[in-house]
mmCIF file of C-alpha atoms in Angstrom:
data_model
loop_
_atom_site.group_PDB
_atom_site.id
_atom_site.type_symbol
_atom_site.label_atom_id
_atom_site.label_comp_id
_atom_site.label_asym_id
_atom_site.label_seq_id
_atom_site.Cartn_x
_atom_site.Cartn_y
_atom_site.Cartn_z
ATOM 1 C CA UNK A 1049 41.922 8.246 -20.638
ATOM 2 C CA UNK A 1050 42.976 11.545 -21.396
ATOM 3 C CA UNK A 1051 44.192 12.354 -18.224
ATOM 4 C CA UNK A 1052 45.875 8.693 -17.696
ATOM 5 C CA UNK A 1053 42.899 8.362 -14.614
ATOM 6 C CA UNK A 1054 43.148 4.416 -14.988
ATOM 7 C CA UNK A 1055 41.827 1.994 -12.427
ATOM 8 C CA UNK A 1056 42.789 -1.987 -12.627
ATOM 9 C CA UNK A 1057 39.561 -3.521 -11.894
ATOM 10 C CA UNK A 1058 37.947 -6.937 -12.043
ATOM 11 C CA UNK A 1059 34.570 -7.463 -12.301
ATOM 12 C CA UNK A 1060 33.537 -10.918 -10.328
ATOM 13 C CA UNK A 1061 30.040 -12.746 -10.614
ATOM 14 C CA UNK A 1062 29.544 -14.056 -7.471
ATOM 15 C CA UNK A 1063 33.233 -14.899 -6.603
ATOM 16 C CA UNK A 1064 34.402 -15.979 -10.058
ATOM 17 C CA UNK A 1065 36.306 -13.935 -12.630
ATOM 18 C CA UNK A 1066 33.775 -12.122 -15.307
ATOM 19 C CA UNK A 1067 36.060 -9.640 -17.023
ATOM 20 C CA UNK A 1068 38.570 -6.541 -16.300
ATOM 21 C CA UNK A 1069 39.414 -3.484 -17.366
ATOM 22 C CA UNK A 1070 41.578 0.102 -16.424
ATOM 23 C CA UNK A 1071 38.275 1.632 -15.733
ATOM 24 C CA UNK A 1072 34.741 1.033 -13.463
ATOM 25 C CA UNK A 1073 32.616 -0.567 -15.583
ATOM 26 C CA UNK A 1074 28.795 0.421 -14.275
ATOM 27 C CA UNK A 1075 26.710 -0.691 -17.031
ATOM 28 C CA UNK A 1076 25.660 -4.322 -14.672
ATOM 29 C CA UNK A 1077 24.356 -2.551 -11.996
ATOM 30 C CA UNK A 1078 24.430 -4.421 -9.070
ATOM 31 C CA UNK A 1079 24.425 -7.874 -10.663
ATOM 32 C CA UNK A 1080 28.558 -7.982 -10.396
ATOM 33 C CA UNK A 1081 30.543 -6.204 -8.349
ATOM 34 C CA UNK A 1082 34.112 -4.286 -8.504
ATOM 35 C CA UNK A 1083 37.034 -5.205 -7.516
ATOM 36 C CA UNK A 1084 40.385 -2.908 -7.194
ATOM 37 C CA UNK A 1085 43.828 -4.101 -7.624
ATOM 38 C CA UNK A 1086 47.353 -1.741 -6.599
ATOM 39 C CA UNK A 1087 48.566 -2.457 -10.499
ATOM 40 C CA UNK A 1088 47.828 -4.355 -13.819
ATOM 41 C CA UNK A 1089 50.118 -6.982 -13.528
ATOM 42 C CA UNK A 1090 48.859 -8.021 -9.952
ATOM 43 C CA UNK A 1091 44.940 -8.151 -11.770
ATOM 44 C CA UNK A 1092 46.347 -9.840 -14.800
ATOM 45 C CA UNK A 1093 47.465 -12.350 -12.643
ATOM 46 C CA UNK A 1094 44.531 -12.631 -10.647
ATOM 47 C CA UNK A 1095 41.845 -12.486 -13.106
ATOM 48 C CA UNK A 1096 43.866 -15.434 -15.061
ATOM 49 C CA UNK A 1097 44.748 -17.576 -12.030
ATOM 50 C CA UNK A 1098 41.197 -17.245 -10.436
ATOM 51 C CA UNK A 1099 39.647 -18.250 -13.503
ATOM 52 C CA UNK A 1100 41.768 -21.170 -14.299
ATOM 53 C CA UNK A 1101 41.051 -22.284 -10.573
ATOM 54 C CA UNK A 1102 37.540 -21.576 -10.881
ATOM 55 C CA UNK A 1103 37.015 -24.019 -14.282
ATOM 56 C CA UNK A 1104 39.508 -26.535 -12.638
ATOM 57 C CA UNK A 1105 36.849 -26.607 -9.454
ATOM 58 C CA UNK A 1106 33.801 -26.328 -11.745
ATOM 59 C CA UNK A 1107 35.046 -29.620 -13.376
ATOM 60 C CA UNK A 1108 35.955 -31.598 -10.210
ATOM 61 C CA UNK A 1109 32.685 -30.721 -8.644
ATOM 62 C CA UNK A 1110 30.412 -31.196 -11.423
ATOM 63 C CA UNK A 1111 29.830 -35.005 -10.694
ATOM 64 C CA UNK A 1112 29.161 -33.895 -6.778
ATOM 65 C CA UNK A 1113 26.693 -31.418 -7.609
ATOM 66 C CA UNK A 1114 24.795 -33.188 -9.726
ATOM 67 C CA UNK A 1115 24.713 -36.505 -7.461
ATOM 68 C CA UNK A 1116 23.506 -34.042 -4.783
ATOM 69 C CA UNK A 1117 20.669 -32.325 -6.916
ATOM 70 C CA UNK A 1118 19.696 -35.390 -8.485
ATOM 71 C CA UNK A 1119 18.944 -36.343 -4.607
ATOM 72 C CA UNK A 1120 17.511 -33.131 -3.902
ATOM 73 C CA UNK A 1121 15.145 -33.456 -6.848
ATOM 74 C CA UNK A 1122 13.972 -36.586 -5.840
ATOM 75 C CA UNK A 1123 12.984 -35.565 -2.184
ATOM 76 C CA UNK A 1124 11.640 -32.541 -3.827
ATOM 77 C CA UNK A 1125 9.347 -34.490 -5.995
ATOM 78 C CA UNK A 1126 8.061 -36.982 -2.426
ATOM 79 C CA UNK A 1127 7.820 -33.825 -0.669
ATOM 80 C CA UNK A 1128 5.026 -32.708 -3.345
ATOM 81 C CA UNK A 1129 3.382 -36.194 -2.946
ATOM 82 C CA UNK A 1130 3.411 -36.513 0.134
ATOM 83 C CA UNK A 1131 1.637 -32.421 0.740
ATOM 84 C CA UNK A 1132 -0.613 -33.751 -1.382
ATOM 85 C CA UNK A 1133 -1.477 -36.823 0.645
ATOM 86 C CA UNK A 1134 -1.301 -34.416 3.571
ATOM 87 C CA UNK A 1135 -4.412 -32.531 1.880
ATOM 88 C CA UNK A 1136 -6.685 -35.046 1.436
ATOM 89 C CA UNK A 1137 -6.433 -36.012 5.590
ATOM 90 C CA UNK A 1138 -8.337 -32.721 5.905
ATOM 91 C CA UNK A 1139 -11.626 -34.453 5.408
ATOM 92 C CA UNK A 1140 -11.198 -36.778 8.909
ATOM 93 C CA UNK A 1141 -12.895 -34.750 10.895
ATOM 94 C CA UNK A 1142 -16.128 -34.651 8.628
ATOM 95 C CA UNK A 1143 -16.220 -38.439 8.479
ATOM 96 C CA UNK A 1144 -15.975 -38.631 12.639
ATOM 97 C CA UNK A 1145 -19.133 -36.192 12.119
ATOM 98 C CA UNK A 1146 -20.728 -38.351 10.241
ATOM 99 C CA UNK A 1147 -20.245 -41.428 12.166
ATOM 100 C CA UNK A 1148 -21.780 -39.640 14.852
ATOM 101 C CA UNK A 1149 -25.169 -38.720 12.996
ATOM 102 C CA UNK A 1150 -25.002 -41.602 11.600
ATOM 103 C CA UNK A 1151 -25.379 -43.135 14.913
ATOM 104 C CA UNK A 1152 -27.781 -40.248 16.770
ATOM 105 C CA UNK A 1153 -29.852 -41.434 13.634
ATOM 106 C CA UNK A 1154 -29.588 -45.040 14.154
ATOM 107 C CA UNK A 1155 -33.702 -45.009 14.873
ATOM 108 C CA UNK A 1156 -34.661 -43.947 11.662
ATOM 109 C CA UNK A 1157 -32.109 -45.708 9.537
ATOM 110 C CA UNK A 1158 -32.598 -49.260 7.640
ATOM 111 C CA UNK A 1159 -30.377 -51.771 5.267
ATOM 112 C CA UNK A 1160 -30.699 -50.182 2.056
ATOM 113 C CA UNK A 1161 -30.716 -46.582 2.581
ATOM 114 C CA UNK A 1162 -28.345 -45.161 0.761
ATOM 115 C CA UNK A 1163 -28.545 -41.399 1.960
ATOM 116 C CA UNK A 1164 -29.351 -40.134 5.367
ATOM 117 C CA UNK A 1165 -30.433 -36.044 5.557
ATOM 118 C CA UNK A 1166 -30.083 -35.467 9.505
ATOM 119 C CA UNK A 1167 -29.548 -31.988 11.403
ATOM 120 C CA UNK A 1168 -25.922 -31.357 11.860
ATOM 121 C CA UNK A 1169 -25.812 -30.688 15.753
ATOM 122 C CA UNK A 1170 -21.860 -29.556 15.294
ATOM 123 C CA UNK A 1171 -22.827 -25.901 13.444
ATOM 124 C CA UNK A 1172 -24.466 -23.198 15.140
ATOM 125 C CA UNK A 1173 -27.314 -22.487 13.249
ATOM 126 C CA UNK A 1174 -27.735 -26.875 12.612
ATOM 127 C CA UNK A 1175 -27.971 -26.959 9.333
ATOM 128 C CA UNK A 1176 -28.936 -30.206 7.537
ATOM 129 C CA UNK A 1177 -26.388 -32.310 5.808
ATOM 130 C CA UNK A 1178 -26.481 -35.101 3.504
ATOM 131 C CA UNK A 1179 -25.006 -38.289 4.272
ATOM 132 C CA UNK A 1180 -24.164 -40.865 1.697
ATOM 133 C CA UNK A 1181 -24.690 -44.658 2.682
ATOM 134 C CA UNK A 1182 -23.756 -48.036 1.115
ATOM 135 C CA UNK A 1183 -26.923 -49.741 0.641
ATOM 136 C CA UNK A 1184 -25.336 -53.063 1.481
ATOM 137 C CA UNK A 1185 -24.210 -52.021 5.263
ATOM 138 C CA UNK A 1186 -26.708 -51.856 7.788
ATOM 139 C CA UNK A 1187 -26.796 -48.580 9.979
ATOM 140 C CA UNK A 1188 -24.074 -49.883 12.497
ATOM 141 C CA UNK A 1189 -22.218 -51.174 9.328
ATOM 142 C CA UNK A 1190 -21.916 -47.567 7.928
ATOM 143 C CA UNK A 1191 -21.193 -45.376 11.271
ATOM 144 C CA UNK A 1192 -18.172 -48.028 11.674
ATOM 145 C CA UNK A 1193 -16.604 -47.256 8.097
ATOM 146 C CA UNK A 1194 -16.903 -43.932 9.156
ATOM 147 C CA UNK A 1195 -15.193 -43.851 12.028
ATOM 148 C CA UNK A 1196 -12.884 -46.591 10.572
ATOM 149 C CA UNK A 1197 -11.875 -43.909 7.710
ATOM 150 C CA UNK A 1198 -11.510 -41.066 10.267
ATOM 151 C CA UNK A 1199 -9.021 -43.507 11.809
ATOM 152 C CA UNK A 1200 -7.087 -44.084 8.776
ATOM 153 C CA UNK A 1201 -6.895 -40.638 7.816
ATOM 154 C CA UNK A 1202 -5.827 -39.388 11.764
ATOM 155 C CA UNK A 1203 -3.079 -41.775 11.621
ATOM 156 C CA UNK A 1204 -2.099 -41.000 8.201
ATOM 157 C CA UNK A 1205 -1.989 -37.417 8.960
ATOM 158 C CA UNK A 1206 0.491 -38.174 11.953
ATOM 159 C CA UNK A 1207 2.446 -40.295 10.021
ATOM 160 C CA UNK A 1208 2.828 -37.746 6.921
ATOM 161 C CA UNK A 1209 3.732 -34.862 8.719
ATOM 162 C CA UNK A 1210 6.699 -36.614 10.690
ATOM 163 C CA UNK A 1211 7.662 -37.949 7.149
ATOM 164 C CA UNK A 1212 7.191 -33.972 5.554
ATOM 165 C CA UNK A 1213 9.526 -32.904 8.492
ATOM 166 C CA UNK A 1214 11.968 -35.368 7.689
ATOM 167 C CA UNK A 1215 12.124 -34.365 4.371
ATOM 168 C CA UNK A 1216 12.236 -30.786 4.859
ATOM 169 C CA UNK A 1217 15.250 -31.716 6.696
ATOM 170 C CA UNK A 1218 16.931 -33.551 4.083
ATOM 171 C CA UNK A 1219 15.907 -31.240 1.980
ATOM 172 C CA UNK A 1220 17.775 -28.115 3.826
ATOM 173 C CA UNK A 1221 20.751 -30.261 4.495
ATOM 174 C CA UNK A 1222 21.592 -31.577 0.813
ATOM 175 C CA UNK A 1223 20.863 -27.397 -0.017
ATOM 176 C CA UNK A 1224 23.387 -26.923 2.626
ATOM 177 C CA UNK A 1225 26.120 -29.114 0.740
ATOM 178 C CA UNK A 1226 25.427 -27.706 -2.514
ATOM 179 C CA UNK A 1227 26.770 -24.286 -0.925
ATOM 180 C CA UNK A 1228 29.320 -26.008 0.406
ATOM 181 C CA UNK A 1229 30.729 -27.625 -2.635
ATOM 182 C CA UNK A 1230 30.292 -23.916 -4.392
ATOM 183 C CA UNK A 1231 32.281 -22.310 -1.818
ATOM 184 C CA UNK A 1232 34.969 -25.313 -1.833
ATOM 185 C CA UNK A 1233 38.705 -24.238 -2.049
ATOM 186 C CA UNK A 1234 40.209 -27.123 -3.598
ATOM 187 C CA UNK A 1235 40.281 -31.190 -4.174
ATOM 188 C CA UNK A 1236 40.977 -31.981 -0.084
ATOM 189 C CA UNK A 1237 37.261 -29.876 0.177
ATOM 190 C CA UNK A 1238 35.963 -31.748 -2.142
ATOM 191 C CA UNK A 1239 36.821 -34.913 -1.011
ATOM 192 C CA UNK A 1240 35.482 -34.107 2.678
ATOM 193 C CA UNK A 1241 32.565 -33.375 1.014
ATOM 194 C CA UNK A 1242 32.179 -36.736 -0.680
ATOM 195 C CA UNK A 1243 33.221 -38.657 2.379
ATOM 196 C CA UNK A 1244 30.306 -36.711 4.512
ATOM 197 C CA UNK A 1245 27.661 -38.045 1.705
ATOM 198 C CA UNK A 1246 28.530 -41.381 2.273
ATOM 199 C CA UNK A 1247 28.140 -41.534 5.839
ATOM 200 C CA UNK A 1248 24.812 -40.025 5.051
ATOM 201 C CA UNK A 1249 23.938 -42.434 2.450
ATOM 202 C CA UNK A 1250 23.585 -39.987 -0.290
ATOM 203 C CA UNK A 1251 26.332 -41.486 -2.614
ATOM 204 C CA UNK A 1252 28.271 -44.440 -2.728
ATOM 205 C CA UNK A 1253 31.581 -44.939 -1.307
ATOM 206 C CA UNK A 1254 34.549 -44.474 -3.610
ATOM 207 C CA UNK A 1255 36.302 -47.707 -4.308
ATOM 208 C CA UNK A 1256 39.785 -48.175 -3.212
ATOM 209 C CA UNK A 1257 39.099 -44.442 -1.417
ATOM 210 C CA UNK A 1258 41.837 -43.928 1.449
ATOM 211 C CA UNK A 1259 40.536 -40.377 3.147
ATOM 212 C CA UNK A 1260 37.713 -42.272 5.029
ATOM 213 C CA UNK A 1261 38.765 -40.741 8.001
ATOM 214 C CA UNK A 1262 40.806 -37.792 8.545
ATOM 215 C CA UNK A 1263 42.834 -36.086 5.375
ATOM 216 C CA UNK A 1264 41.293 -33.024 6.123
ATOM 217 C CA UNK A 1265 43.325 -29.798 5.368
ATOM 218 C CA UNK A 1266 41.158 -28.455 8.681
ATOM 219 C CA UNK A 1267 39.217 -25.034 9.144
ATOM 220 C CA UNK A 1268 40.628 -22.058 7.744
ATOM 221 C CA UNK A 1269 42.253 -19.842 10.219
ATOM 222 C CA UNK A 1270 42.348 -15.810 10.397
ATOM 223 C CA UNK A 1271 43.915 -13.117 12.622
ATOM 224 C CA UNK A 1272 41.667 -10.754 13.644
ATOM 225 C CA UNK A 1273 43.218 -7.002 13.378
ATOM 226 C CA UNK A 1274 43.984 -7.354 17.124
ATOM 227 C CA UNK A 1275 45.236 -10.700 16.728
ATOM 228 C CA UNK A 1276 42.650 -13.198 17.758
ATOM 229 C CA UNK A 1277 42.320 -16.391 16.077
ATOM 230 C CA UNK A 1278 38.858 -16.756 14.279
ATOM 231 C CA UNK A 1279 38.182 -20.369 12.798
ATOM 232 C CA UNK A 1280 35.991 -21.031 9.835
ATOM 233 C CA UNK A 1281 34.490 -24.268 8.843
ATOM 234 C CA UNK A 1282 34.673 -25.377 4.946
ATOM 235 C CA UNK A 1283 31.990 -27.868 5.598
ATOM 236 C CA UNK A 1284 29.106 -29.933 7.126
ATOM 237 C CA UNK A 1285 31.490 -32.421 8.861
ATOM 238 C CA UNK A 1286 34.420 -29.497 9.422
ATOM 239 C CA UNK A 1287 31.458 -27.266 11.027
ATOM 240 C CA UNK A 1288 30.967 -30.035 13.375
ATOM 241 C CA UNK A 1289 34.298 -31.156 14.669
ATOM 242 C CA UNK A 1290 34.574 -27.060 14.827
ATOM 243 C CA UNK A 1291 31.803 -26.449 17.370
ATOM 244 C CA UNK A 1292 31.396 -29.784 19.191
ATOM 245 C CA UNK A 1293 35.178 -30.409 19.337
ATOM 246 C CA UNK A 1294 38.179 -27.789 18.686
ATOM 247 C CA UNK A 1295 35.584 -25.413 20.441
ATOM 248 C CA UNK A 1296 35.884 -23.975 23.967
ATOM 249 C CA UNK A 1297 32.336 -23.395 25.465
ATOM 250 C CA UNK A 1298 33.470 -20.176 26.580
ATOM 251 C CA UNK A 1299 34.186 -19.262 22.625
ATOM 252 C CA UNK A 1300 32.174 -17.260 20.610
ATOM 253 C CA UNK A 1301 30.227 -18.841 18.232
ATOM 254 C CA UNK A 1302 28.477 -16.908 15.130
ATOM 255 C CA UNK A 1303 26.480 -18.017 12.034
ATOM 256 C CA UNK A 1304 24.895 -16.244 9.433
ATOM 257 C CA UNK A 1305 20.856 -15.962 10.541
ATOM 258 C CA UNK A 1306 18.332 -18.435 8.886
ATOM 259 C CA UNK A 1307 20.719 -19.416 5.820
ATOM 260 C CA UNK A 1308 23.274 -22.039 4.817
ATOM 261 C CA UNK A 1309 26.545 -20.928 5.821
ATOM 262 C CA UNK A 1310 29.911 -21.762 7.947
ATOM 263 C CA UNK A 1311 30.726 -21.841 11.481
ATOM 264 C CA UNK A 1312 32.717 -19.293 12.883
ATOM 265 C CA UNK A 1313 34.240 -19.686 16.113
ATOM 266 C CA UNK A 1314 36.433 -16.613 17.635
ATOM 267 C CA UNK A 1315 39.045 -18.272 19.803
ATOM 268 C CA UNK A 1316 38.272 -16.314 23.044
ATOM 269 C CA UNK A 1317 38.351 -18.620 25.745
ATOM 270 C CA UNK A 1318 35.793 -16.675 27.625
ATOM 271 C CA UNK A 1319 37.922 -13.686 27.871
ATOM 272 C CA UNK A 1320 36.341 -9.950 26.543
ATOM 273 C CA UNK A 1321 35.940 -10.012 23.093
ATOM 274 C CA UNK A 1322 36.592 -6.411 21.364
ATOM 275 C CA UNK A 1323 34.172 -5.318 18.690
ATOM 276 C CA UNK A 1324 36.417 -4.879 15.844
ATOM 277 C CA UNK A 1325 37.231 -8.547 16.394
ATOM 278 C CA UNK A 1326 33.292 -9.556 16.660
ATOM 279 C CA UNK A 1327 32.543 -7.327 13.572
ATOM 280 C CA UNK A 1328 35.554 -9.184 11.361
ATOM 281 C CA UNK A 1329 34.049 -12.581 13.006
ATOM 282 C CA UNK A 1330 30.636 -11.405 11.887
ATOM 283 C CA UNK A 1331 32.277 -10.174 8.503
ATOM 284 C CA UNK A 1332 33.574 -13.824 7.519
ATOM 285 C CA UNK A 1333 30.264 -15.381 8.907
ATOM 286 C CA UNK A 1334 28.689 -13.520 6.423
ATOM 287 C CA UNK A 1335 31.348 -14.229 3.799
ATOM 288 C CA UNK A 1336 31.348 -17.682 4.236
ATOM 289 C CA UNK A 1337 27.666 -17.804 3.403
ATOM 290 C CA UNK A 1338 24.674 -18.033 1.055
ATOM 291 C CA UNK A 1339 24.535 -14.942 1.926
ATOM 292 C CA UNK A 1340 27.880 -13.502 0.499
ATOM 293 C CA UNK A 1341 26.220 -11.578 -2.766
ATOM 294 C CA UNK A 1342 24.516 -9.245 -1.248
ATOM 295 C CA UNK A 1343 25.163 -5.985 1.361
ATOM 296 C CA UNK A 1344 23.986 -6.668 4.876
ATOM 297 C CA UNK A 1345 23.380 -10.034 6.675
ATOM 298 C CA UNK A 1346 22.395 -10.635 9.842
ATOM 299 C CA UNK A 1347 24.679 -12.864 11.948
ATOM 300 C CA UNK A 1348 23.759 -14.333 15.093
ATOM 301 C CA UNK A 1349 26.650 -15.058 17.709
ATOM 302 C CA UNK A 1350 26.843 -16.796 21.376
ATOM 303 C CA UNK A 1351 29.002 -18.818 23.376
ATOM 304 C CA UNK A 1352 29.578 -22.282 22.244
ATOM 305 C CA UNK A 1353 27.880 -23.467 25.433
ATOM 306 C CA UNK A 1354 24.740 -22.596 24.208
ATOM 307 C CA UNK A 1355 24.506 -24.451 20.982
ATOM 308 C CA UNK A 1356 24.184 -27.595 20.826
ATOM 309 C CA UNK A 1357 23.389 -30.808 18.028
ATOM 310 C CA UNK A 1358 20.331 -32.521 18.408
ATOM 311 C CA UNK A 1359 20.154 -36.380 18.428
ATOM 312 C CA UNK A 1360 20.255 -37.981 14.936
ATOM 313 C CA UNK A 1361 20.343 -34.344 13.128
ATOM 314 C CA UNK A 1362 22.547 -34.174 10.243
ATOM 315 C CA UNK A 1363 26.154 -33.242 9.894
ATOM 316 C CA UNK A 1364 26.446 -29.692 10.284
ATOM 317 C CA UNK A 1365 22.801 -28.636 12.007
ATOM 318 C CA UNK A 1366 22.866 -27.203 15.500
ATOM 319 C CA UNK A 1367 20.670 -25.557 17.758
ATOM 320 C CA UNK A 1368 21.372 -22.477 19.721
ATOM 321 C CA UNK A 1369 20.407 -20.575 22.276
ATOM 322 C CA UNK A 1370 21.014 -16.959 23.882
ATOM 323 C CA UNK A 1371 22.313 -15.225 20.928
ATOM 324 C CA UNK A 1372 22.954 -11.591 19.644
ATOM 325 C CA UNK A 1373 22.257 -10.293 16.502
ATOM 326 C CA UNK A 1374 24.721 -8.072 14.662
ATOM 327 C CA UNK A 1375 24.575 -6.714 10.658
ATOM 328 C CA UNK A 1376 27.720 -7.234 9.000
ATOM 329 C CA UNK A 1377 28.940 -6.616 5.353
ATOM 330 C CA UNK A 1378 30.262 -9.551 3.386
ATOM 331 C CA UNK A 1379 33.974 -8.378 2.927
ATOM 332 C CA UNK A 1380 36.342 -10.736 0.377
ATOM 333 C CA UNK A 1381 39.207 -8.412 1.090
ATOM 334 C CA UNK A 1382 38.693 -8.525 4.725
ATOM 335 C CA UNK A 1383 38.799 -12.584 4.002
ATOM 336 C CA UNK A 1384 42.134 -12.578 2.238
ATOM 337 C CA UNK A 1385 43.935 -9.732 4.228
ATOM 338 C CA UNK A 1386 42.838 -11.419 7.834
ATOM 339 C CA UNK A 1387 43.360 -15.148 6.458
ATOM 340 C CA UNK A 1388 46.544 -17.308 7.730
ATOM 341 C CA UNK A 1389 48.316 -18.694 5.328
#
């Protein structure tokens, strides 16, 4: 202070105003991070404007996120039931065994036993097991429930694991909107957002709504520093209509690696790309992800041509193919300096 060293700075939790002050303020440690500004009046006016935006936001998407999580809780809570479930299928293959010894044994069995001890032919050294019976079945009686259970539980086990996948799925998706809706820029986002969850069936239409299709304010567009267009979806639905539609195959296509995030497609139309243009593109992948807290994500990027939507997979999930892998730093300035406006 003494030597008029000051530093406008604005501490940010995540992406939202915390506090500010004329010097770096190290006592959080990594848990918010710094950000510089040329003068006081331009952070004044930042750290007030972002956090009136920021509490505007929280407000309109408060009703979203909780009609999403509510929905995630509940396929959370089947998920558990159904693993569960899923458990108890492990004992099919010990009632096929039994069926079987029940019937090598057939010879020595009678109505009314209600226990047969027989060598159990399946381990090496052939131990001997205990078998209970129901007294009131004869010997064919009880093999058939056995094998009739064994049935039961095979198909069970078939059927639960398609329904665990399917809910894994749901699961991932609805976590997917959630970091959508966090990373939304305004009510046109939101409302995209809203639309997108009634196709799926995850909320009800809104009454007397006009945006059903359409009324999108569109993916947000950047310059790289050599001047190539880099698109960015804001969404599920935008990330779609990004890579399946506005698209060339001979684009460039990148995604932050194994977490929610936005597509990024670098307008290239198969021509060289230069690396300060895939880093920025790998940058804002990162950026525009759950990823966006933290120092180094890894980004996977290919042509369009290799990614593709599966049939019936939910808005926003692709699959892709011959891809790259490149670290890249999570860079807010590089967002708003590259960003069209």
């Amino acid at each position: 202070v003494a030597k008029s060293e000051f530093q406008p700075i604005m501490l940010l939790d995540g992406n939202e105003p915390y506090d500010f002050s004329f010097m770096n303020i190290k006592q959080y440690g990594g848990s918010l991070k710094a950000r510089l500004y040329p003068g006081f009046s331009e952070l004044l006016d930042a750290f007030y404007s972002d956090r009136e935006k920021a509490e505007i936001m929280r407000r309109r998407s408060s009703d979203l996120s909780r009609a999403v999580k509510t929905a995630r809780d509940r396929i959370q809570r089947k998920l558990s039931l159904q693993k569960q479930d899923l458990l108890k299928t492990e004992e099919m293959d010990t009632f096929r065994k039994y069926g079987d010894l029940i019937t090598a044994n057939m010879y020595r069995l009678k109505k009314g036993d209600s226990l047969l001890v027989a060598t159990d032919f399946y381990e090496d050294d052939c131990p001997e097991v205990s078998i209970p019976l129901d007294p009131l079945k004869t010997p064919q009686q009880n093999a058939a429930a056995y094998y009739k259970s064994y049935s039961k539980a095979k198909a069970a086990r078939a059927h639960l694991t398609e329904l665990i996948a399917k809910g894994e799925r749901e699961l991932d998706y609805l976590n997917s909107v959630l970091d959508a809706i966090e990373r939304a820029e305004g009510e046109s986002d939101l409302a995209e957002i809203r639309r997108e969850l009634a196709d799926t069936g995850y909320i009800k239409p809104q009454k007397g709504s006009r945006d059903k299709k359409g009324g999108s304010a569109g993916p947000i567009r950047f310059l790289s520093s050599a001047g190539v267009e880099i698109l960015v979806g804001k969404s599920n639905l935008q990330n779609d209509m990004l890579t399946m539609k506005i698209a060339r195959k001979s684009d460039i296509w990148l995604h932050a690696q194994k977490i929610h995030g936005s597509h990024v497609i670098v307008r290239c139309g198969g021509g060289e790309v230069d690396s300060r243009t895939l880093e920025e593109a790998a940058s804002l992948a990162a950026y525009f992800s759950q990823g966006r807290g933290g120092a180094k994500v890894p980004v996977d990027y290919t042509q369009v041509k290799f990614v593709r939507k599966p049939k019936g997979a939910l808005p926003g999930m692709v699959i892709y193919t011959d891809y790259k892998t490149i670290l890249a730093q999570p860079d807010e300035e590089l967002s708003r300096r590259l960003r069209v406006k």
